[in-house]
mmCIF file of C-alpha atoms and ligand atoms in Angstrom:
data_model
loop_
_atom_site.group_PDB
_atom_site.id
_atom_site.type_symbol
_atom_site.label_atom_id
_atom_site.label_comp_id
_atom_site.label_asym_id
_atom_site.label_seq_id
_atom_site.Cartn_x
_atom_site.Cartn_y
_atom_site.Cartn_z
ATOM 1 C CA UNK A 1 44.194 123.602 -3.329
ATOM 2 C CA UNK A 2 44.174 120.382 -1.361
ATOM 3 C CA UNK A 3 47.114 120.437 0.968
ATOM 4 C CA UNK A 4 47.916 117.832 3.587
ATOM 5 C CA UNK A 5 47.597 119.280 7.120
ATOM 6 C CA UNK A 6 51.328 119.028 7.676
ATOM 7 C CA UNK A 7 51.933 121.389 4.764
ATOM 8 C CA UNK A 8 49.646 124.118 6.012
ATOM 9 C CA UNK A 9 50.618 124.190 9.657
ATOM 10 C CA UNK A 10 53.768 123.708 11.719
ATOM 11 C CA UNK A 11 54.429 120.185 12.879
ATOM 12 C CA UNK A 12 56.234 119.112 16.065
ATOM 13 C CA UNK A 13 59.473 117.157 15.695
ATOM 14 C CA UNK A 14 59.221 113.390 15.416
ATOM 15 C CA UNK A 15 58.391 111.780 18.741
ATOM 16 C CA UNK A 16 56.866 114.839 20.426
ATOM 17 C CA UNK A 17 53.288 113.679 19.877
ATOM 18 C CA UNK A 18 54.181 110.314 21.466
ATOM 19 C CA UNK A 19 54.770 112.059 24.772
ATOM 20 C CA UNK A 20 52.026 111.692 27.351
ATOM 21 C CA UNK A 21 51.601 115.079 29.019
ATOM 22 C CA UNK A 22 52.375 114.918 32.750
ATOM 23 C CA UNK A 23 49.261 114.814 34.913
ATOM 24 C CA UNK A 24 49.977 116.442 38.290
ATOM 25 C CA UNK A 25 48.309 115.285 41.489
ATOM 26 C CA UNK A 26 44.751 116.575 41.876
ATOM 27 C CA UNK A 27 44.169 119.472 44.210
ATOM 28 C CA UNK A 28 40.416 119.749 44.312
ATOM 29 C CA UNK A 29 37.652 117.740 45.938
ATOM 30 C CA UNK A 30 34.032 117.464 44.802
ATOM 31 C CA UNK A 31 31.840 120.504 45.559
ATOM 32 C CA UNK A 32 30.502 120.645 49.098
ATOM 33 C CA UNK A 33 33.513 119.097 50.836
ATOM 34 C CA UNK A 34 34.256 121.198 53.900
ATOM 35 C CA UNK A 35 38.005 120.711 54.146
ATOM 36 C CA UNK A 36 40.451 119.490 51.531
ATOM 37 C CA UNK A 37 43.586 117.549 52.496
ATOM 38 C CA UNK A 38 45.885 117.482 49.489
ATOM 39 C CA UNK A 39 47.922 114.306 49.822
ATOM 40 C CA UNK A 40 48.618 113.849 46.127
ATOM 41 C CA UNK A 41 51.945 115.563 45.437
ATOM 42 C CA UNK A 42 54.269 114.727 48.349
ATOM 43 C CA UNK A 43 54.200 118.264 49.643
ATOM 44 C CA UNK A 44 55.332 119.198 53.145
ATOM 45 C CA UNK A 45 52.363 118.995 55.570
ATOM 46 C CA UNK A 46 54.086 121.595 57.790
ATOM 47 C CA UNK A 47 54.329 124.066 54.912
ATOM 48 C CA UNK A 48 57.371 126.111 53.989
ATOM 49 C CA UNK A 49 59.802 127.470 56.548
ATOM 50 C CA UNK A 50 58.504 130.696 58.144
ATOM 51 C CA UNK A 51 61.890 132.216 57.278
ATOM 52 C CA UNK A 52 61.376 131.395 53.598
ATOM 53 C CA UNK A 53 57.912 132.952 53.671
ATOM 54 C CA UNK A 54 59.373 136.098 55.209
ATOM 55 C CA UNK A 55 62.120 136.214 52.557
ATOM 56 C CA UNK A 56 59.496 136.004 49.821
ATOM 57 C CA UNK A 57 57.612 138.944 51.368
ATOM 58 C CA UNK A 58 60.847 140.947 51.325
ATOM 59 C CA UNK A 59 61.723 140.272 47.707
ATOM 60 C CA UNK A 60 58.184 141.206 46.652
ATOM 61 C CA UNK A 61 59.216 144.854 46.859
ATOM 62 C CA UNK A 62 62.071 144.361 44.372
ATOM 63 C CA UNK A 63 60.499 142.384 41.561
ATOM 64 C CA UNK A 64 61.543 144.852 38.858
ATOM 65 C CA UNK A 65 65.116 143.559 39.080
ATOM 66 C CA UNK A 66 66.336 140.536 37.173
ATOM 67 C CA UNK A 67 67.640 137.755 39.387
ATOM 68 C CA UNK A 68 71.323 136.883 39.615
ATOM 69 C CA UNK A 69 71.582 134.592 36.581
ATOM 70 C CA UNK A 70 74.151 132.387 38.304
ATOM 71 C CA UNK A 71 72.035 132.038 41.478
ATOM 72 C CA UNK A 72 75.329 132.439 43.336
ATOM 73 C CA UNK A 73 73.895 132.974 46.827
ATOM 74 C CA UNK A 74 71.668 129.964 46.479
ATOM 75 C CA UNK A 75 74.508 127.797 45.193
ATOM 76 C CA UNK A 76 76.686 128.973 48.058
ATOM 77 C CA UNK A 77 73.984 128.215 50.597
ATOM 78 C CA UNK A 78 73.532 124.728 49.127
ATOM 79 C CA UNK A 79 77.290 124.176 49.052
ATOM 80 C CA UNK A 80 77.557 125.206 52.690
ATOM 81 C CA UNK A 81 74.691 123.020 53.834
ATOM 82 C CA UNK A 82 75.996 119.945 52.003
ATOM 83 C CA UNK A 83 79.746 120.482 52.154
ATOM 84 C CA UNK A 84 80.144 120.842 48.382
ATOM 85 C CA UNK A 85 81.980 123.135 45.986
ATOM 86 C CA UNK A 86 79.530 125.712 44.547
ATOM 87 C CA UNK A 87 81.313 125.410 41.188
ATOM 88 C CA UNK A 88 79.919 121.886 40.903
ATOM 89 C CA UNK A 89 76.327 122.978 41.470
ATOM 90 C CA UNK A 90 73.781 124.236 38.986
ATOM 91 C CA UNK A 91 70.321 125.377 40.071
ATOM 92 C CA UNK A 92 67.128 125.053 38.105
ATOM 93 C CA UNK A 93 63.433 125.762 37.895
ATOM 94 C CA UNK A 94 62.582 122.634 39.855
ATOM 95 C CA UNK A 95 64.670 119.505 39.425
ATOM 96 C CA UNK A 96 62.358 118.617 36.524
ATOM 97 C CA UNK A 97 64.165 121.241 34.497
ATOM 98 C CA UNK A 98 67.567 119.678 35.161
ATOM 99 C CA UNK A 99 66.263 116.251 34.211
ATOM 100 C CA UNK A 100 64.987 117.665 30.926
ATOM 101 C CA UNK A 101 68.207 119.521 30.223
ATOM 102 C CA UNK A 102 70.282 116.401 30.864
ATOM 103 C CA UNK A 103 68.173 114.481 28.360
ATOM 104 C CA UNK A 104 68.476 117.292 25.799
ATOM 105 C CA UNK A 105 72.216 117.517 26.332
ATOM 106 C CA UNK A 106 73.224 113.870 26.301
ATOM 107 C CA UNK A 107 70.676 112.098 24.102
ATOM 108 C CA UNK A 108 70.658 112.165 20.327
ATOM 109 C CA UNK A 109 67.717 110.957 18.244
ATOM 110 C CA UNK A 110 67.763 107.170 18.246
ATOM 111 C CA UNK A 111 69.742 106.922 21.486
ATOM 112 C CA UNK A 112 68.304 105.062 24.438
ATOM 113 C CA UNK A 113 67.602 106.270 27.947
ATOM 114 C CA UNK A 114 66.879 103.745 30.690
ATOM 115 C CA UNK A 115 64.484 104.154 33.599
ATOM 116 C CA UNK A 116 62.865 101.546 35.809
ATOM 117 C CA UNK A 117 59.500 99.817 35.589
ATOM 118 C CA UNK A 118 57.736 101.929 38.211
ATOM 119 C CA UNK A 119 60.143 104.846 37.934
ATOM 120 C CA UNK A 120 59.243 108.528 37.956
ATOM 121 C CA UNK A 121 57.379 109.191 34.686
ATOM 122 C CA UNK A 122 59.018 112.510 33.954
ATOM 123 C CA UNK A 123 62.119 110.590 32.744
ATOM 124 C CA UNK A 124 60.188 108.895 30.014
ATOM 125 C CA UNK A 125 58.735 112.191 28.755
ATOM 126 C CA UNK A 126 62.095 113.908 28.612
ATOM 127 C CA UNK A 127 63.776 110.951 26.919
ATOM 128 C CA UNK A 128 61.096 111.106 24.224
ATOM 129 C CA UNK A 129 61.307 114.892 24.006
ATOM 130 C CA UNK A 130 64.977 114.487 23.115
ATOM 131 C CA UNK A 131 63.978 112.205 20.238
ATOM 132 C CA UNK A 132 65.405 109.208 22.054
ATOM 133 C CA UNK A 133 63.897 105.868 23.005
ATOM 134 C CA UNK A 134 62.826 105.112 26.584
ATOM 135 C CA UNK A 135 63.924 101.638 27.681
ATOM 136 C CA UNK A 136 62.300 100.149 30.767
ATOM 137 C CA UNK A 137 64.299 97.991 33.177
ATOM 138 C CA UNK A 138 62.205 95.535 35.198
ATOM 139 C CA UNK A 139 62.007 95.983 38.946
ATOM 140 C CA UNK A 140 62.046 93.207 41.539
ATOM 141 C CA UNK A 141 59.405 93.480 44.283
ATOM 142 C CA UNK A 142 58.806 97.139 43.383
ATOM 143 C CA UNK A 143 62.498 97.913 43.782
ATOM 144 C CA UNK A 144 64.917 99.100 41.137
ATOM 145 C CA UNK A 145 67.187 96.210 40.207
ATOM 146 C CA UNK A 146 70.823 96.954 39.328
ATOM 147 C CA UNK A 147 71.205 93.768 37.296
ATOM 148 C CA UNK A 148 68.056 94.435 35.273
ATOM 149 C CA UNK A 149 69.266 97.962 34.537
ATOM 150 C CA UNK A 150 72.666 96.670 33.432
ATOM 151 C CA UNK A 151 70.991 94.034 31.265
ATOM 152 C CA UNK A 152 69.004 96.807 29.535
ATOM 153 C CA UNK A 153 72.159 98.681 28.477
ATOM 154 C CA UNK A 154 72.837 98.545 24.737
ATOM 155 C CA UNK A 155 75.337 100.321 22.527
ATOM 156 C CA UNK A 156 72.714 103.064 22.056
ATOM 157 C CA UNK A 157 72.340 103.725 25.787
ATOM 158 C CA UNK A 158 73.486 107.194 26.833
ATOM 159 C CA UNK A 159 71.697 107.856 30.093
ATOM 160 C CA UNK A 160 70.263 105.961 33.067
ATOM 161 C CA UNK A 161 67.752 107.670 35.374
ATOM 162 C CA UNK A 162 67.409 106.245 38.862
ATOM 163 C CA UNK A 163 65.098 107.829 41.408
ATOM 164 C CA UNK A 164 66.526 106.838 44.774
ATOM 165 C CA UNK A 165 64.250 106.611 46.708
ATOM 166 C CA UNK A 166 61.772 106.085 43.909
ATOM 167 C CA UNK A 167 58.416 107.777 43.480
ATOM 168 C CA UNK A 168 55.725 106.322 43.652
ATOM 169 C CA UNK A 169 57.015 103.139 45.323
ATOM 170 C CA UNK A 170 59.030 104.765 48.125
ATOM 171 C CA UNK A 171 61.630 101.998 47.887
ATOM 172 C CA UNK A 172 65.361 102.624 47.590
ATOM 173 C CA UNK A 173 68.463 100.978 46.209
ATOM 174 C CA UNK A 174 71.114 100.377 48.902
ATOM 175 C CA UNK A 175 74.253 102.267 48.060
ATOM 176 C CA UNK A 176 76.437 99.217 47.538
ATOM 177 C CA UNK A 177 74.019 98.301 44.756
ATOM 178 C CA UNK A 178 74.192 101.783 43.263
ATOM 179 C CA UNK A 179 77.989 101.482 43.223
ATOM 180 C CA UNK A 180 77.762 98.107 41.550
ATOM 181 C CA UNK A 181 75.358 99.541 38.991
ATOM 182 C CA UNK A 182 77.740 102.400 38.293
ATOM 183 C CA UNK A 183 80.722 100.050 38.030
ATOM 184 C CA UNK A 184 78.899 98.047 35.379
ATOM 185 C CA UNK A 185 78.076 101.039 33.165
ATOM 186 C CA UNK A 186 80.343 102.099 30.297
ATOM 187 C CA UNK A 187 82.097 105.408 31.027
ATOM 188 C CA UNK A 188 80.148 107.293 28.353
ATOM 189 C CA UNK A 189 76.765 106.444 29.931
ATOM 190 C CA UNK A 190 75.517 109.133 32.327
ATOM 191 C CA UNK A 191 74.026 107.883 35.595
ATOM 192 C CA UNK A 192 71.485 110.353 37.002
ATOM 193 C CA UNK A 193 70.749 109.811 40.697
ATOM 194 C CA UNK A 194 67.521 111.642 41.460
ATOM 195 C CA UNK A 195 67.585 112.050 45.234
ATOM 196 C CA UNK A 196 64.415 114.131 45.598
ATOM 197 C CA UNK A 197 63.540 112.425 48.898
ATOM 198 C CA UNK A 198 67.059 111.942 50.305
ATOM 199 C CA UNK A 199 66.458 114.007 53.445
ATOM 200 C CA UNK A 200 63.673 111.694 54.572
ATOM 201 C CA UNK A 201 65.652 108.463 54.382
ATOM 202 C CA UNK A 202 66.709 106.950 57.705
ATOM 203 C CA UNK A 203 68.744 103.943 56.596
ATOM 204 C CA UNK A 204 72.412 103.179 57.154
ATOM 205 C CA UNK A 205 72.831 101.662 53.703
ATOM 206 C CA UNK A 206 71.461 104.707 51.872
ATOM 207 C CA UNK A 207 73.486 107.525 50.337
ATOM 208 C CA UNK A 208 72.233 110.244 48.039
ATOM 209 C CA UNK A 209 75.296 109.990 45.800
ATOM 210 C CA UNK A 210 77.685 112.831 46.684
ATOM 211 C CA UNK A 211 80.774 110.625 46.825
ATOM 212 C CA UNK A 212 79.950 108.773 43.654
ATOM 213 C CA UNK A 213 79.588 112.094 41.818
ATOM 214 C CA UNK A 214 82.818 113.443 43.269
ATOM 215 C CA UNK A 215 84.846 110.397 42.294
ATOM 216 C CA UNK A 216 83.608 109.916 38.743
ATOM 217 C CA UNK A 217 83.011 111.701 35.441
ATOM 218 C CA UNK A 218 79.668 110.106 34.555
ATOM 219 C CA UNK A 219 77.434 110.493 37.623
ATOM 220 C CA UNK A 220 75.231 113.408 38.695
ATOM 221 C CA UNK A 221 72.891 113.853 41.657
ATOM 222 C CA UNK A 222 69.711 115.941 41.416
ATOM 223 C CA UNK A 223 67.899 117.408 44.408
ATOM 224 C CA UNK A 224 64.825 119.521 45.027
ATOM 225 C CA UNK A 225 63.386 122.076 47.438
ATOM 226 C CA UNK A 226 59.884 120.879 46.585
ATOM 227 C CA UNK A 227 59.708 118.079 49.142
ATOM 228 C CA UNK A 228 61.646 118.534 52.397
ATOM 229 C CA UNK A 229 61.618 122.345 52.201
ATOM 230 C CA UNK A 230 57.942 122.639 51.294
ATOM 231 C CA UNK A 231 58.699 124.922 48.344
ATOM 232 C CA UNK A 232 57.079 123.083 45.439
ATOM 233 C CA UNK A 233 55.417 126.291 44.325
ATOM 234 C CA UNK A 234 58.710 128.176 44.137
ATOM 235 C CA UNK A 235 60.260 125.631 41.732
ATOM 236 C CA UNK A 236 63.822 125.106 42.948
ATOM 237 C CA UNK A 237 66.013 122.183 42.014
ATOM 238 C CA UNK A 238 69.739 121.660 41.780
ATOM 239 C CA UNK A 239 72.350 119.265 40.525
ATOM 240 C CA UNK A 240 75.762 118.291 41.836
ATOM 241 C CA UNK A 241 77.936 117.229 38.924
ATOM 242 C CA UNK A 242 81.480 116.995 37.542
ATOM 243 C CA UNK A 243 82.820 120.219 35.996
ATOM 244 C CA UNK A 244 82.437 119.069 32.385
ATOM 245 C CA UNK A 245 78.726 118.397 32.895
ATOM 246 C CA UNK A 246 78.225 121.740 34.659
ATOM 247 C CA UNK A 247 79.940 123.362 31.672
ATOM 248 C CA UNK A 248 77.486 121.776 29.222
ATOM 249 C CA UNK A 249 74.512 122.607 31.442
ATOM 250 C CA UNK A 250 75.548 126.260 31.723
ATOM 251 C CA UNK A 251 75.236 126.476 27.946
ATOM 252 C CA UNK A 252 71.882 124.716 27.821
ATOM 253 C CA UNK A 253 69.974 126.391 30.631
ATOM 254 C CA UNK A 254 68.015 129.619 30.320
ATOM 255 C CA UNK A 255 69.961 132.691 31.470
ATOM 256 C CA UNK A 256 67.575 133.381 34.394
ATOM 257 C CA UNK A 257 66.156 129.909 34.951
ATOM 258 C CA UNK A 258 65.891 130.400 38.724
ATOM 259 C CA UNK A 259 63.800 133.434 39.570
ATOM 260 C CA UNK A 260 64.495 135.967 42.318
ATOM 261 C CA UNK A 261 61.653 134.764 44.537
ATOM 262 C CA UNK A 262 62.960 131.208 44.352
ATOM 263 C CA UNK A 263 66.509 132.275 45.185
ATOM 264 C CA UNK A 264 65.426 134.155 48.316
ATOM 265 C CA UNK A 265 63.074 131.409 49.466
ATOM 266 C CA UNK A 266 65.733 128.759 48.902
ATOM 267 C CA UNK A 267 68.499 130.559 50.780
ATOM 268 C CA UNK A 268 66.237 131.180 53.767
ATOM 269 C CA UNK A 269 64.903 127.613 53.760
ATOM 270 C CA UNK A 270 68.390 126.106 53.808
ATOM 271 C CA UNK A 271 69.363 128.159 56.824
ATOM 272 C CA UNK A 272 66.263 127.097 58.757
ATOM 273 C CA UNK A 273 67.611 123.755 59.973
ATOM 274 C CA UNK A 274 64.954 123.601 62.693
ATOM 275 C CA UNK A 275 62.191 123.465 60.085
ATOM 276 C CA UNK A 276 63.950 120.665 58.227
ATOM 277 C CA UNK A 277 64.330 118.748 61.489
ATOM 278 C CA UNK A 278 60.678 119.273 62.409
ATOM 279 C CA UNK A 279 59.687 117.985 58.990
ATOM 280 C CA UNK A 280 61.843 114.879 59.253
ATOM 281 C CA UNK A 281 60.592 114.204 62.809
ATOM 282 C CA UNK A 282 56.981 114.517 61.658
ATOM 283 C CA UNK A 283 57.622 112.030 58.887
ATOM 284 C CA UNK A 284 59.448 109.625 61.196
ATOM 285 C CA UNK A 285 56.438 109.585 63.437
ATOM 286 C CA UNK A 286 53.680 109.284 60.850
ATOM 287 C CA UNK A 287 55.170 107.146 58.080
ATOM 288 C CA UNK A 288 55.460 104.052 60.326
ATOM 289 C CA UNK A 289 52.099 104.816 61.906
ATOM 290 C CA UNK A 290 50.385 104.924 58.521
ATOM 291 C CA UNK A 291 52.171 101.766 57.360
ATOM 292 C CA UNK A 292 51.057 99.875 60.465
ATOM 293 C CA UNK A 293 47.487 101.139 60.568
ATOM 294 C CA UNK A 294 46.879 100.493 56.880
ATOM 295 C CA UNK A 295 48.366 97.009 57.186
ATOM 296 C CA UNK A 296 46.133 96.321 60.207
ATOM 297 C CA UNK A 297 42.999 97.046 58.216
ATOM 298 C CA UNK A 298 44.128 94.571 55.581
ATOM 299 C CA UNK A 299 45.754 96.748 52.934
ATOM 300 C CA UNK A 300 49.188 95.986 51.537
ATOM 301 C CA UNK A 301 51.600 98.893 51.542
ATOM 302 C CA UNK A 302 54.980 99.022 49.834
ATOM 303 C CA UNK A 303 57.681 99.668 52.482
ATOM 304 C CA UNK A 304 58.565 103.337 52.009
ATOM 305 C CA UNK A 305 61.517 105.468 53.092
ATOM 306 C CA UNK A 306 60.065 108.670 51.615
ATOM 307 C CA UNK A 307 57.294 111.041 52.711
ATOM 308 C CA UNK A 308 54.589 109.034 50.982
ATOM 309 C CA UNK A 309 53.254 105.523 50.870
ATOM 310 C CA UNK A 310 51.921 103.302 48.111
ATOM 311 C CA UNK A 311 48.690 101.584 49.158
ATOM 312 C CA UNK A 312 47.471 98.528 47.260
ATOM 313 C CA UNK A 313 43.784 97.656 47.126
ATOM 314 C CA UNK A 314 42.081 94.256 46.904
ATOM 315 C CA UNK A 315 41.090 92.752 43.569
ATOM 316 C CA UNK A 316 37.525 93.333 42.434
ATOM 317 C CA UNK A 317 35.570 96.494 41.818
ATOM 318 C CA UNK A 318 33.974 97.030 45.202
ATOM 319 C CA UNK A 319 37.168 97.905 47.023
ATOM 320 C CA UNK A 320 39.348 98.933 44.096
ATOM 321 C CA UNK A 321 41.754 101.877 44.113
ATOM 322 C CA UNK A 322 39.327 103.796 41.889
ATOM 323 C CA UNK A 323 36.472 103.206 44.346
ATOM 324 C CA UNK A 324 38.696 104.148 47.289
ATOM 325 C CA UNK A 325 39.807 107.292 45.487
ATOM 326 C CA UNK A 326 36.204 108.366 44.924
ATOM 327 C CA UNK A 327 35.291 107.530 48.529
ATOM 328 C CA UNK A 328 38.226 109.478 49.964
ATOM 329 C CA UNK A 329 37.782 112.451 47.617
ATOM 330 C CA UNK A 330 34.174 112.796 48.686
ATOM 331 C CA UNK A 331 35.501 113.349 52.216
ATOM 332 C CA UNK A 332 38.190 115.785 51.148
ATOM 333 C CA UNK A 333 41.169 113.392 51.109
ATOM 334 C CA UNK A 334 42.941 113.769 47.787
ATOM 335 C CA UNK A 335 45.348 110.923 47.041
ATOM 336 C CA UNK A 336 47.174 110.092 43.825
ATOM 337 C CA UNK A 337 46.090 107.564 41.210
ATOM 338 C CA UNK A 338 49.160 105.767 39.909
ATOM 339 C CA UNK A 339 47.839 103.677 37.010
ATOM 340 C CA UNK A 340 50.309 105.446 34.716
ATOM 341 C CA UNK A 341 53.119 104.021 36.854
ATOM 342 C CA UNK A 342 51.958 100.461 36.381
ATOM 343 C CA UNK A 343 49.808 100.372 39.517
ATOM 344 C CA UNK A 344 46.198 100.368 38.322
ATOM 345 C CA UNK A 345 44.959 99.248 41.719
ATOM 346 C CA UNK A 346 46.986 101.378 44.119
ATOM 347 C CA UNK A 347 46.935 104.927 45.468
ATOM 348 C CA UNK A 348 49.885 106.968 46.607
ATOM 349 C CA UNK A 349 49.357 108.945 49.774
ATOM 350 C CA UNK A 350 51.598 111.733 51.024
ATOM 351 C CA UNK A 351 52.258 111.622 54.757
ATOM 352 C CA UNK A 352 50.023 114.473 55.873
ATOM 353 C CA UNK A 353 49.125 116.321 59.027
ATOM 354 C CA UNK A 354 48.016 114.247 62.011
ATOM 355 C CA UNK A 355 44.412 115.166 61.205
ATOM 356 C CA UNK A 356 44.767 114.028 57.586
ATOM 357 C CA UNK A 357 46.572 110.785 58.455
ATOM 358 C CA UNK A 358 44.020 109.776 61.076
ATOM 359 C CA UNK A 359 41.211 110.847 58.767
ATOM 360 C CA UNK A 360 42.390 108.697 55.877
ATOM 361 C CA UNK A 361 42.852 105.620 58.060
ATOM 362 C CA UNK A 362 39.376 106.083 59.566
ATOM 363 C CA UNK A 363 37.831 106.601 56.138
ATOM 364 C CA UNK A 364 39.548 103.562 54.637
ATOM 365 C CA UNK A 365 38.539 101.436 57.613
ATOM 366 C CA UNK A 366 34.911 102.352 56.928
ATOM 367 C CA UNK A 367 35.370 101.955 53.160
ATOM 368 C CA UNK A 368 36.567 98.365 53.518
ATOM 369 C CA UNK A 369 33.594 97.509 55.782
ATOM 370 C CA UNK A 370 30.985 98.935 53.400
HETATM 371 C C1 PLP B 401 58.907 115.413 43.278
HETATM 372 C C2 PLP B 401 60.018 114.763 42.539
HETATM 373 C C3 PLP B 401 60.994 115.522 41.906
HETATM 374 C C4 PLP B 401 61.032 117.002 42.115
HETATM 375 O O1 PLP B 401 60.496 117.735 41.160
HETATM 376 P P1 PLP B 401 60.645 119.311 41.186
HETATM 377 O O2 PLP B 401 60.658 119.633 39.747
HETATM 378 O O3 PLP B 401 61.959 119.662 41.828
HETATM 379 O O4 PLP B 401 59.492 119.851 41.938
HETATM 380 C C5 PLP B 401 62.014 114.892 41.243
HETATM 381 N N1 PLP B 401 62.088 113.542 41.202
HETATM 382 C C6 PLP B 401 61.190 112.778 41.834
HETATM 383 C C7 PLP B 401 61.357 111.313 41.811
HETATM 384 C C8 PLP B 401 60.117 113.369 42.498
HETATM 385 O O5 PLP B 401 59.197 112.613 43.085
#
């Protein structure tokens, strides 16, 4: 019998095969490189809090037990640290999971989800996974633009994702603009403020979004332990949201979506304020240093408020981002290609240890001379 392939094997739902699988930052260098500096995933160069590491050692002896499915201690610790009501918090297996669940919960096939031109690519994947249509709002000077987002709203729009600050640009939308954006959205459109890098921002006109969530029914804020807390491997994210959204999310999430190791690591990390402060201080020292040094050697960098920096390379093949990437990798410096984000000729670099930061600047100085 001649049967079409889709009759003899299961077929993914419409739209799934249009998704581009997420490509994480590289973690390996070519063979023979003595020391690898992974600067490709915005991880904490100081590592996780020693208290979190200790807590993980402790829980290792109790892995036969299921975790608390409501992650109550973690939610309480978050609530305490941020002055929130734990009832308005849901935790997740990384904030990626929350982003996906929001798309699954609020988008129907044919609906539209908006994200910005150089916005975090995970949004696009999850919008597609929900059978919906990703709509791109133009940015202005590598910054999310409230007016462009509002202009992209149609009667099919159900969700707007805004990374603030954004990855990979490192730019942010001042909070007056975020408020104006929110004020222009219809009440049934969900505004997702992804504040993955909030702790790093040192600007008076920045807010992560707590007040906007508290005062409205259509705004949520997502956060992560992957960046400031150095716990990317433990996969811990959370969302602060109005009760009706928490209610929907409680139905959608897996019963034990945050594992016991993550809960213990997260609680300990939150209590270690000194580690958070050390991390912020490190970034405050090295982010401006990198920006200045890279500018001095003739590279354009996008002004960043996060723990990473977008470096633009000159036109032409000799000193392109691809050539720089190969040159740096050969010396053990692993940066992030960002062609998929609309930057074919840029690399994103995480602010690293002093050794890594100085090493990259020295290597790029040589690279541009060669
Ligand atoms: C890193 C990052 C996240 C966090 O992802 P996790 O799943 O929590 O590790 C979320 N949003 C943006 C914009 C990020 O860069």
